[in-house]
Coordinates of C-alpha atoms in Angstrom, one line a residue:
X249 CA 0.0 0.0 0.0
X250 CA 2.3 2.4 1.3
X251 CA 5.2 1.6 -1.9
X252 CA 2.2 2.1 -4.3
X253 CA 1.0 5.5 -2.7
X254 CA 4.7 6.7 -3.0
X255 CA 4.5 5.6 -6.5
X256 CA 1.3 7.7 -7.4
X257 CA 3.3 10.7 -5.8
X258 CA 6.5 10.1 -8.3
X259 CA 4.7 9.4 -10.7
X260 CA 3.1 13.1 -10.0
X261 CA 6.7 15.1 -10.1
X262 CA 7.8 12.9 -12.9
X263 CA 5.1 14.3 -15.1
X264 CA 6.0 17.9 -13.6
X265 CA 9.4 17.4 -14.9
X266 CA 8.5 16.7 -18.1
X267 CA 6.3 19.9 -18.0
X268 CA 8.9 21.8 -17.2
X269 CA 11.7 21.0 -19.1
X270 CA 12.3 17.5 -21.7
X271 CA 15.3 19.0 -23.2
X272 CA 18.0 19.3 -20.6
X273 CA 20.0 16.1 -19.8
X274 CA 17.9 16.0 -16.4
X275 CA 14.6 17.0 -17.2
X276 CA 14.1 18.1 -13.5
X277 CA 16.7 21.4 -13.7
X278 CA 13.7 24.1 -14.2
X279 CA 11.7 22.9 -11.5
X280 CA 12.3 24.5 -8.3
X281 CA 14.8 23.0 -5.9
X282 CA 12.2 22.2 -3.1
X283 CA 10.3 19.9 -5.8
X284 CA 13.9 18.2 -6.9
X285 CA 14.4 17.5 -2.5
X286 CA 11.3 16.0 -2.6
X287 CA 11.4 13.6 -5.6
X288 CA 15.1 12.8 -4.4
X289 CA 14.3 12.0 -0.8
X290 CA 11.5 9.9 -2.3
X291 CA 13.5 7.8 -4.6
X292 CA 15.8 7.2 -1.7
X293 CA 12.5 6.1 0.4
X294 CA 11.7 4.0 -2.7
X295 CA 14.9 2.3 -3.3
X296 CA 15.8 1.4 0.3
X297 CA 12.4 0.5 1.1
X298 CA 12.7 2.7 4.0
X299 CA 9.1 4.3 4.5
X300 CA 9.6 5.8 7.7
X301 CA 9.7 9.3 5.8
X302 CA 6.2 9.1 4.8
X303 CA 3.4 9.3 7.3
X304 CA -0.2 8.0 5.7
X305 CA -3.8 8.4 6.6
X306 CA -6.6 6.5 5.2
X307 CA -10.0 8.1 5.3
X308 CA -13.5 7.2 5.6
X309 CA -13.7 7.5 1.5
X310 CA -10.2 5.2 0.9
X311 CA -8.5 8.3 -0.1
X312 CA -5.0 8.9 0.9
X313 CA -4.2 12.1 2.3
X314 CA -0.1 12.5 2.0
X315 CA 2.1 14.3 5.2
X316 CA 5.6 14.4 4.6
X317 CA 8.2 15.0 7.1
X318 CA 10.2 17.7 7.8
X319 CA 8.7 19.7 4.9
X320 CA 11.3 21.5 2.1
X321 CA 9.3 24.5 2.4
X322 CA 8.7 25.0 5.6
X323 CA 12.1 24.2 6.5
X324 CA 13.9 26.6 4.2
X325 CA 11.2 29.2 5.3
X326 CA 11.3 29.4 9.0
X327 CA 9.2 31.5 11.9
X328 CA 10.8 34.9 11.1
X329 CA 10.3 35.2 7.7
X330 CA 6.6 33.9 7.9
X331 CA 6.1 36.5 10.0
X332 CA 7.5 39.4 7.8
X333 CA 5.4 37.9 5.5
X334 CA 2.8 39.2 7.3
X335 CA 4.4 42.5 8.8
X336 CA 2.9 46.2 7.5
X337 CA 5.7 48.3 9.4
X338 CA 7.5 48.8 6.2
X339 CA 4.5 49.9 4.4
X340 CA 4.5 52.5 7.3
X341 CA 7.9 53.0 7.2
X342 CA 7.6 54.1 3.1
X343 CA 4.8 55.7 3.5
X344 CA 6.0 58.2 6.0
X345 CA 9.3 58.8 3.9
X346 CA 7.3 59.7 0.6
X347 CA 5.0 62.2 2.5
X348 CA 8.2 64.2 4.7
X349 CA 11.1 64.1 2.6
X350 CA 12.7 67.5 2.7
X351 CA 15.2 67.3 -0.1
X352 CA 18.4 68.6 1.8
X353 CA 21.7 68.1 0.5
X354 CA 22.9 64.3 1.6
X355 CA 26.1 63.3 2.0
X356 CA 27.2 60.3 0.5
X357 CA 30.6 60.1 -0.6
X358 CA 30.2 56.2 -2.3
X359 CA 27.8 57.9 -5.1
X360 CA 30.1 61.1 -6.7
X361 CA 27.7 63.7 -8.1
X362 CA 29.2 62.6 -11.8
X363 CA 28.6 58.8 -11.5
X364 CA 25.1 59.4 -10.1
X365 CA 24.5 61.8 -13.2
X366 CA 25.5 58.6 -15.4
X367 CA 23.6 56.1 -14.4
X368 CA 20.6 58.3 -14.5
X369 CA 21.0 59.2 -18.1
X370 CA 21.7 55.5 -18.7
X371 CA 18.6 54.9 -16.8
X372 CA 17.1 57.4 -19.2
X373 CA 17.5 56.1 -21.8
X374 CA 15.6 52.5 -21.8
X375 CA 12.4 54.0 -20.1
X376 CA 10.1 56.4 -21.1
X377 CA 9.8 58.3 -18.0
X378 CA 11.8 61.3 -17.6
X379 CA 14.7 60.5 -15.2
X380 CA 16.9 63.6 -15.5
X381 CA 19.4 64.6 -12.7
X382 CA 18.0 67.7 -10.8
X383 CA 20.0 68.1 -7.6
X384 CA 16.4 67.1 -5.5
X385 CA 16.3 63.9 -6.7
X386 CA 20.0 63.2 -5.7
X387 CA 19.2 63.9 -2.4
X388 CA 16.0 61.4 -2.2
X389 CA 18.4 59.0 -3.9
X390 CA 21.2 59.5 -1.4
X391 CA 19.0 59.2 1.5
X392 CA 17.2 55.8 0.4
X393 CA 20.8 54.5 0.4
X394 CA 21.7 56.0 3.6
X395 CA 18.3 54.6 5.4
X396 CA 16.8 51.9 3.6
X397 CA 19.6 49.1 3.8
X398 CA 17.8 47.3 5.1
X399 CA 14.4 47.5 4.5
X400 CA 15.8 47.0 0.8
X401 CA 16.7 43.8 1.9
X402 CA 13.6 43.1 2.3
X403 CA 11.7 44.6 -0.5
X404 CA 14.1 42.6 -2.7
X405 CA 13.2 39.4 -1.3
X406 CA 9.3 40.6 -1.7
X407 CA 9.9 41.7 -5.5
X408 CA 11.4 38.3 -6.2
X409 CA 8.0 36.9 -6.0
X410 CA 5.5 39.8 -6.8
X411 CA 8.0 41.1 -10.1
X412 CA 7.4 38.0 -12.5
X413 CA 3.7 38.7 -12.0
X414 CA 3.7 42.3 -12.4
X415 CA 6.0 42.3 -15.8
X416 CA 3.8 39.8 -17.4
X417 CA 0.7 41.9 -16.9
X418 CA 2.9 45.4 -17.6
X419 CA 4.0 43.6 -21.0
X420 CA 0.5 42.0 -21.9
X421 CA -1.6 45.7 -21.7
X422 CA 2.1 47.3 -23.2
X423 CA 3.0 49.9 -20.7
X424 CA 6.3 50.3 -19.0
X425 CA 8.4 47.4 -17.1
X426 CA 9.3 50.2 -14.7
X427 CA 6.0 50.7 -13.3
X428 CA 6.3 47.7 -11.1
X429 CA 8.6 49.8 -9.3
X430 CA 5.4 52.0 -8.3
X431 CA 3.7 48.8 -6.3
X432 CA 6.9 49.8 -3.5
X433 CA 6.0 53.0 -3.6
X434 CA 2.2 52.4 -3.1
X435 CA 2.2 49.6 -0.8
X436 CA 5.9 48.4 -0.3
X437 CA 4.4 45.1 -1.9
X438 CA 2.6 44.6 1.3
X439 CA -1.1 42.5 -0.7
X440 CA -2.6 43.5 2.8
X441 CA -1.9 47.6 3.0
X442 CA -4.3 49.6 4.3
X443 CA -3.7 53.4 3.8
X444 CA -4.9 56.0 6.7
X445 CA -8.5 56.7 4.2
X446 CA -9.4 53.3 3.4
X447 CA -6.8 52.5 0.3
X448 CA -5.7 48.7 -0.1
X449 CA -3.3 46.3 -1.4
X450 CA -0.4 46.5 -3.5
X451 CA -1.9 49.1 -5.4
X452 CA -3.8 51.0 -3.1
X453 CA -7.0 51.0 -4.5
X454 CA -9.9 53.2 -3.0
X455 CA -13.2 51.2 -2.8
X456 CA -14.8 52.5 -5.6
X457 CA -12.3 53.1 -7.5
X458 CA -11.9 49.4 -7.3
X459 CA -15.4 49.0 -8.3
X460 CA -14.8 50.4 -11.3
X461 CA -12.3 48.1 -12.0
X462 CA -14.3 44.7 -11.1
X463 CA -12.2 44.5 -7.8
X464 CA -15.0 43.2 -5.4
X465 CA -15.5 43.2 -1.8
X466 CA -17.3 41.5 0.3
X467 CA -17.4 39.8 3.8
X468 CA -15.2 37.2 3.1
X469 CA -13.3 38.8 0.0
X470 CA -11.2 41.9 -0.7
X471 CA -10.0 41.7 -4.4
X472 CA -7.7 44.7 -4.1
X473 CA -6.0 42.7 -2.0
X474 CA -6.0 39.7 -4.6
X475 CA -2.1 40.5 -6.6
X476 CA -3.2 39.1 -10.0
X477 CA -6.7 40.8 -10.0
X478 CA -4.9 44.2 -8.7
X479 CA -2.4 44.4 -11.1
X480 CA -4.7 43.8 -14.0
X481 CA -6.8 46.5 -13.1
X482 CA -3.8 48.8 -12.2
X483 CA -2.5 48.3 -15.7
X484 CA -6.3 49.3 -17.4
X485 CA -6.2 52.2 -14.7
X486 CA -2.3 53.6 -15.3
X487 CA -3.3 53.3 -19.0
X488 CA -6.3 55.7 -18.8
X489 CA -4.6 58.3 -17.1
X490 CA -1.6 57.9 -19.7
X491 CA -4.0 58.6 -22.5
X492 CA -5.7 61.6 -20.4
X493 CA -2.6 63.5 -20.2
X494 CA 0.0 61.8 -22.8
X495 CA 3.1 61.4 -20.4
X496 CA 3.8 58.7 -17.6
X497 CA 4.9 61.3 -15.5
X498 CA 1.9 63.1 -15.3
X499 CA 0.0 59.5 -15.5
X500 CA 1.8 58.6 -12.0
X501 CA 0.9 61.9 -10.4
X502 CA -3.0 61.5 -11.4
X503 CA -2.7 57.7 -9.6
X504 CA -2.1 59.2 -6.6
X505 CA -3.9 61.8 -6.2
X506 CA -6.2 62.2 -9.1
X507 CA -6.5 63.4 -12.5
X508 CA -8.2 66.4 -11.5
X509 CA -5.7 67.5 -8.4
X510 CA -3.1 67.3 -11.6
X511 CA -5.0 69.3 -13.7
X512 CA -5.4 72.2 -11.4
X513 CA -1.6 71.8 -10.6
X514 CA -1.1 72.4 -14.9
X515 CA -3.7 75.6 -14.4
X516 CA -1.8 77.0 -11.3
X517 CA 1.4 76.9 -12.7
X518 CA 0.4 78.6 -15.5
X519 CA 0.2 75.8 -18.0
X520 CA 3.0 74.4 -17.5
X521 CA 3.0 70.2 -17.7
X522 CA 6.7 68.9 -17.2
X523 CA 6.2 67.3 -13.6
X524 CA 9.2 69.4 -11.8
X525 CA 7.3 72.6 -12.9
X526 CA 4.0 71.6 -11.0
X527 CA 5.4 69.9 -8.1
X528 CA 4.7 72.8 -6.0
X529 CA 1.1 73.2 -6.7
X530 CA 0.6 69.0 -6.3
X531 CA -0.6 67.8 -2.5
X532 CA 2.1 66.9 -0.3
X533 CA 2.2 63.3 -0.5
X534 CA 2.4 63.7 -4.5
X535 CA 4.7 66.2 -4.8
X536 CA 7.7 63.5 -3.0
X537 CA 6.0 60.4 -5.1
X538 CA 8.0 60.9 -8.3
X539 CA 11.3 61.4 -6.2
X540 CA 10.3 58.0 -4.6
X541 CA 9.4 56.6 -7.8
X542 CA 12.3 57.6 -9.4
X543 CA 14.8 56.8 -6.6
X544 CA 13.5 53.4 -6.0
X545 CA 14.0 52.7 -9.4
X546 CA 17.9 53.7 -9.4
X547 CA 18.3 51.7 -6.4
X548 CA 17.0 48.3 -8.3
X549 CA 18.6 49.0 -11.1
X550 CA 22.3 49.6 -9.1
X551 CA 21.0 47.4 -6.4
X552 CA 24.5 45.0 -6.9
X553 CA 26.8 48.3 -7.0
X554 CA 25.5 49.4 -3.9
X555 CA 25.4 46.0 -2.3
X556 CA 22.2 45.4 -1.8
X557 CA 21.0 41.2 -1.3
X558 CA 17.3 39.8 -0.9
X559 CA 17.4 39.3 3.6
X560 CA 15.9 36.1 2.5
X561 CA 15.1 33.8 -0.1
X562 CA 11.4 33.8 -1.1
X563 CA 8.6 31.7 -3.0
X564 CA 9.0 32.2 -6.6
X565 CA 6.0 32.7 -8.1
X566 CA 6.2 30.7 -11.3
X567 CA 6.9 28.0 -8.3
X568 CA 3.2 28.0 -7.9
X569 CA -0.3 27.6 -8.6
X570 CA -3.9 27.4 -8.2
X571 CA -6.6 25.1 -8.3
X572 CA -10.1 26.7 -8.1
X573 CA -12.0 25.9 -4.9
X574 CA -14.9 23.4 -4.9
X575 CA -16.4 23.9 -1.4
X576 CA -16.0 26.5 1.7
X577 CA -12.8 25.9 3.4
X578 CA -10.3 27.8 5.9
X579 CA -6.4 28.1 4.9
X580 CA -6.2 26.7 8.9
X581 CA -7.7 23.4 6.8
X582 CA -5.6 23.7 4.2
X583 CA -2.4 24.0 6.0
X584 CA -3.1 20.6 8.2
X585 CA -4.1 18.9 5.2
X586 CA -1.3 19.9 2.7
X587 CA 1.2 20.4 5.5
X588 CA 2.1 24.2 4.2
X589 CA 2.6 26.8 6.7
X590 CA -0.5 28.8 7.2
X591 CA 1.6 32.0 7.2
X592 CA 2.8 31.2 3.5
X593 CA -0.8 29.9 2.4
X594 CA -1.8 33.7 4.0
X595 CA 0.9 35.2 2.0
X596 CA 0.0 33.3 -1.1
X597 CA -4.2 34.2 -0.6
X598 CA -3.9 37.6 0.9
X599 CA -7.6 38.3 -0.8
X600 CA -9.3 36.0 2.1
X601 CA -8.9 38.3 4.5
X602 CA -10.6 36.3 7.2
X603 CA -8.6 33.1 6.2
X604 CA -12.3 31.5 4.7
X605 CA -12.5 30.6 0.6
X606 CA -16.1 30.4 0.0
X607 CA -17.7 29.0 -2.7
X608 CA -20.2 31.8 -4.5
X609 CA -22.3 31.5 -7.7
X610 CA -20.7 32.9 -11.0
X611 CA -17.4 33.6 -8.8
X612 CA -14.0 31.4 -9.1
X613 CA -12.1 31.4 -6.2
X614 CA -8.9 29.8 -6.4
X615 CA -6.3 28.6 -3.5
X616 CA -3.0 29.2 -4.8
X617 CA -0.5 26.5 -2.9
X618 CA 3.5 25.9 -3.5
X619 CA 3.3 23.4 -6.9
X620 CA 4.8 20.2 -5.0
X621 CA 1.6 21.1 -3.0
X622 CA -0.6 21.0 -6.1
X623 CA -0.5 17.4 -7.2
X624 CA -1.6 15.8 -3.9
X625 CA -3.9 18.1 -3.0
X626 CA -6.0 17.7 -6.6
X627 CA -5.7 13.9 -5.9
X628 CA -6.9 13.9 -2.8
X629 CA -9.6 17.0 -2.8
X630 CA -12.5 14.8 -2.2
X631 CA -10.6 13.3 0.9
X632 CA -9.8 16.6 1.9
X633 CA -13.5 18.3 1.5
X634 CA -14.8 15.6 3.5
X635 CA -13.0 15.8 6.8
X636 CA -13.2 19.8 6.2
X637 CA -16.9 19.0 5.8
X638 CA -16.9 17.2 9.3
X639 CA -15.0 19.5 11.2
X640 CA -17.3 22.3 10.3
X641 CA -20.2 20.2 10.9
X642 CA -19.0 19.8 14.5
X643 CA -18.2 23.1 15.4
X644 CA -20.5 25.1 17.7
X645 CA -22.0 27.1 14.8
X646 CA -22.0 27.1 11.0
X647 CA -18.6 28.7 9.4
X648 CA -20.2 31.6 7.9
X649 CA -21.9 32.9 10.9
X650 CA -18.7 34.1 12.1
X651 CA -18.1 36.5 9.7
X652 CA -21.4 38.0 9.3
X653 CA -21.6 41.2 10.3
X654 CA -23.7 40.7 13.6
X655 CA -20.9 38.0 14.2
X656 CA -18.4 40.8 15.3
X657 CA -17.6 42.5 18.9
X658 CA -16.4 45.3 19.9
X659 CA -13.2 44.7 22.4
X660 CA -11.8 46.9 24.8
X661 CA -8.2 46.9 25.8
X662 CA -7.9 46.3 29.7
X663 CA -4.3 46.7 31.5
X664 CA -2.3 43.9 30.8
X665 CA -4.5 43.2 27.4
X666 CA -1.5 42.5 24.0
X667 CA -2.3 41.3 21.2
X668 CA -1.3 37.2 21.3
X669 CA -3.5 37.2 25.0
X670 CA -6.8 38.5 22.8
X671 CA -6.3 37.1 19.9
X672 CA -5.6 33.6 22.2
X673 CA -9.0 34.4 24.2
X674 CA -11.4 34.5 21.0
X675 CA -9.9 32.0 18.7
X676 CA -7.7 34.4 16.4
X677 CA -4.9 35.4 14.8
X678 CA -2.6 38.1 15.8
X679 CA -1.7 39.2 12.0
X680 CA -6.0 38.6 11.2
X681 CA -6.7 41.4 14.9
X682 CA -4.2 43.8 13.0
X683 CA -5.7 43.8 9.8
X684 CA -9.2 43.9 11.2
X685 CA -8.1 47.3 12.6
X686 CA -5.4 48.9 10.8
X687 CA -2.9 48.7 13.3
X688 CA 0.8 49.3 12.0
X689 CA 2.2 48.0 15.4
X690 CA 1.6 45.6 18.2
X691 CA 1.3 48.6 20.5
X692 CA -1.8 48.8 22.2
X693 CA -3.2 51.6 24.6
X694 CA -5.9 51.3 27.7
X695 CA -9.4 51.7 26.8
X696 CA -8.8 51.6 23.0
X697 CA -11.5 49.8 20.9
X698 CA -11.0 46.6 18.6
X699 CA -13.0 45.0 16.0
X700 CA -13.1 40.9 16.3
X701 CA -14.6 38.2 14.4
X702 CA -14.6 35.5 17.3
X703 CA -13.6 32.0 16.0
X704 CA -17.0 31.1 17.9
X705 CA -19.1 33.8 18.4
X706 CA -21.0 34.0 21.6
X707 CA -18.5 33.0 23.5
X708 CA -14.4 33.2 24.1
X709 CA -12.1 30.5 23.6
X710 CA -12.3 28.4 27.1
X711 CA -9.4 28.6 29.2
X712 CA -6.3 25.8 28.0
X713 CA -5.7 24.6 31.9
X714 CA -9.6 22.7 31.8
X715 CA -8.0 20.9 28.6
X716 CA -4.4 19.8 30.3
X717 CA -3.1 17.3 32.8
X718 CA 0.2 17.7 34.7
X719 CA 3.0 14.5 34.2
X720 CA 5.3 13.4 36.2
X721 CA 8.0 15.8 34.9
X722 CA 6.0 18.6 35.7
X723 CA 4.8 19.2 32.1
X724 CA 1.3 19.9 30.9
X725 CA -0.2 17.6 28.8
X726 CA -2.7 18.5 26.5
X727 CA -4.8 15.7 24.8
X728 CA -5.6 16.3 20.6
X729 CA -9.3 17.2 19.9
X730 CA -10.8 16.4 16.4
X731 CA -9.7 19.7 14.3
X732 CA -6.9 20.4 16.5
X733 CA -3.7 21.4 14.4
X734 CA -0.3 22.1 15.7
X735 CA -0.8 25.6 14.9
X736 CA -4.3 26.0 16.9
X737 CA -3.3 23.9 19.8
X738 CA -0.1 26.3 20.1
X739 CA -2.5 29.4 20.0
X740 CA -3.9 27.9 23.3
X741 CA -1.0 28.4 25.5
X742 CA 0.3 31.5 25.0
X743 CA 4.3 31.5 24.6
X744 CA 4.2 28.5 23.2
X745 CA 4.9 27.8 19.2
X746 CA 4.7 25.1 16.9
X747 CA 8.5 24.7 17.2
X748 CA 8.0 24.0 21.1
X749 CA 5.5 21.3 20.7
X750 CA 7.7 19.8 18.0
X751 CA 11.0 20.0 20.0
X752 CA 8.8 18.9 23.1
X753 CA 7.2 16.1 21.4
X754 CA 10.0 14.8 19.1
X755 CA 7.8 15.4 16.3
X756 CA 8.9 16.5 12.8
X757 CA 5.7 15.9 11.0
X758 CA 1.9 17.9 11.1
X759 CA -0.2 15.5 11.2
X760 CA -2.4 14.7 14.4
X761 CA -5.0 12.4 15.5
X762 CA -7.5 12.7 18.0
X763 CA -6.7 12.0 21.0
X764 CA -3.2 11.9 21.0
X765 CA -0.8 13.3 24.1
X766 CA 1.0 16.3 23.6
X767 CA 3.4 18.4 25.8
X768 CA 2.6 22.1 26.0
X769 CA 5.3 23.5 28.2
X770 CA 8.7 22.0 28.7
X771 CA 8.5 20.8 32.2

């Protein structure tokens, strides 16, 4: 049974590795390395016979639901970088940078004047915007190097997943490469941006202006916060204002703030419509977005003379895919049944706000997984809507009642209250109570007012100790429920992580069954 179900999975990667690539001498050199681990430490498990690797589960329908050990992915991308995944403070961080920059002379003696002035006219001349050296702009791009080492770390490790996407769109609707670049300034590729009036995603879109544009939203959905959907309607909207006023300059100007602030800009200045000449009669904010436009762009383009490197290595996009969703289901779900992080299935499906896919006439909603995740899941979807369909069923109160809107309260923050303690008493995230409210820190204040969507409304999560027994090392024990995941049962017990109960445990794996014993503090 078990040699055969390894088998099936093979024979899965063997047929992505023809997909990918017949012509090289091993057909398997395109796909990405996490796929090749996987198909080696397979044929190892196949040739020894050594199954011990491979953890199987039958269900009530004969399906086999696959959990493999010590998972490539979640391996190579570990607690920190989940969590930036998830982090707004460098949307923050941007966003207050564009709106107070000053433009006084910057010292920076490892960019001359005279080099600077090159590389901008060689930037010049393979774009169509108008990147011309005024001694402003040198200082914007000389205090980006001077204060954004790191965060350009980081925004080079987001741009290796979200620039594939936005260059194919760019190229399809034929408007400039370069306006990727613009999706840092707007959002700092953060999908899940929320601006101080209500504009979201990577491309800040206001609610009706996403309208306009077919982004929808809805209780469980925000499609401005959807990457593909956004960008698409970010290309048809950047190429409507580039036919309004005939330059990209201009064009970028009248995305953020407006055709019509820009044409009263061209009035006041007396008709003038090169960008530098209307600055001053633009609104704050828009008067430093070309600078940061333009700098960001010099410092990806001489990102490797400067020394700039990606903090971390991230999903590549082309190293995953969708597969449209058949029945309601929770990325919680998801993760336990496909043994992805849920932090990466939230950075991969930042559009489900609440972490729910519905299923809703003449809509498609897809899950988009890592591609060694794709295979098993498609084989074993019936499996898997099954035992989400029983977990639901047994739950205090149907899954959609808890995000209506009379499903919310209204929380306020005691003494002692921070964010893992409430999102621990009502069954949440900490990343889902932030983007409930806005919040751009962890910071919270006495008295101050939060919007929840309880995991079950009516009623808090009940306390962890009526759930645990004590051993005789002095550790808690806490004894696997039917729905439980590692994740949830670690939300229980506040600082505790998965990685505890793993070490704890001497566990590698995801998978649980009820009514197995788990440790829950170290004792």
């Amino acid at each position: 049974m078990r040699a055969l179900s390894v088998c099936f999975l093979l024979l899965f990667f063997g047929q992505s590795t023809l997909l990918f690539g017949q012509e090289n001498d091993d057909p398997r050199t395109d796909l990405p390395r996490d796929t090749i681990q996987v198909v080696d430490t397979l044929m190892t498990t196949v040739n020894q016979g050594d199954f011990s690797s491979v953890e199987l589960s039958t269900t009530t329908k004969d399906s086999v639901v696959f959990a493999l050990k010590d998972d490539p992915m979640a391996s190579r991308m570990d607690s920190l970088w989940l969590s930036e995944l998830s982090n707004n403070d460098l949307y923050q961080e941007l966003y207050t940078t564009v709106t107070d920059l000053d433009y006084k002379p910057v010292e920076y003696e490892e960019l001359p004047t005279e080099v600077l002035k090159e590389r901008l006219e060689a930037i010049d001349a393979k774009t169509p915007f108008n990147v011309e050296y005024n001694p402003q702009l040198e200082s914007v791009i000389k205090y980006y190097l001077k204060n954004r080492r790191r965060s350009m770390g980081r925004l080079m490790a987001r741009a290796n997943y979200y620039f594939p996407m936005f260059e194919e769109a760019l190229n399809r609707h034929e408007i400039p490469l370069e306006l990727k670049y613009l999706a840092i300034v707007e959002s700092a590729l953060d999908p899940t941006a929320k601006s101080r009036v209500g504009a979201t995603g990577l491309w800040q879109f206001m609610f009706t202006t996403g309208k306009i544009y077919d982004l929808d939203v809805s209780s469980y959905v925000d499609e401005r916060s959807d990457p593909l959907m956004a960008t698409e309607a970010a290309c048809k909207y950047l190429k409507t204002l580039y036919n309004s006023f005939e330059d990209w300059d201009l064009a970028l100007a009248a995305y953020n703030s407006g055709p019509g602030n820009v044409s009263k800009a061209i009035r006041r200045s007396g008709g003038y419509t090169n960008y530098w000449n209307i600055r001053g009669n633009l609104p704050r904010e828009t008067a430093g977005y070309l600078p940061s436009f333009l700098a960001t762009m010099y410092l990806f383009e001489y990102a490797e003379e400067h020394g700039f490197k990606p903090t971390e290595e991230s999903t590549s996009y082309i190293a995953t895919d969708t597969v449209k969703v058949k029945q309601l289901i929770t990325l919680e779900q998801v993760s336990r049944y496909t043994n992805v992080p849920v932090e990466q299935l939230q950075f991969l499906n930042p559009s489900y706000f609440l972490g729910i896919i519905p299923v809703v006439k003449d809509e498609d909603y897809v899950l988009r997984l890592p591609i060694q995740a794709i295979g098993p899941f498609v084989a074993n979807e019936d499996a898997i809507y099954g035992l989400a369909t029983e977990e639901i069923a047994q739950r205090e109160k149907p899954l959609p009642e808890f995000v209506a809107q009379d499903a919310k309260i209204r929380y306020r923050v005691r003494s002692g209250d921070y964010l893992g303690k409430i999102a621990n008493k009502y069954g949440v995230r900490v990343s889902q109570i932030r983007r409930w409210n806005n919040l751009r820190s962890d910071n919270l204040r006495v008295g101050q007012r939060l919007t929840i969507y309880p995991r079950n409304p009516g009623r808090a999560r009940t306390s962890s100790a009526a759930t645990t027994t004590t051993n005789s090392q002095g550790a808690k024990v806490y004894t696997v429920k039917q729905g439980d995941s590692l994740w949830s049962i670690a939300q229980k017990f506040p600082g505790v992580s998965v990685e505890n109960i793993k070490s704890w445990n001497d566990i590698s794996g995801t998978a649980l069954k009820p009514g197995m014993k788990l440790k829950v503090s170290k004792g």
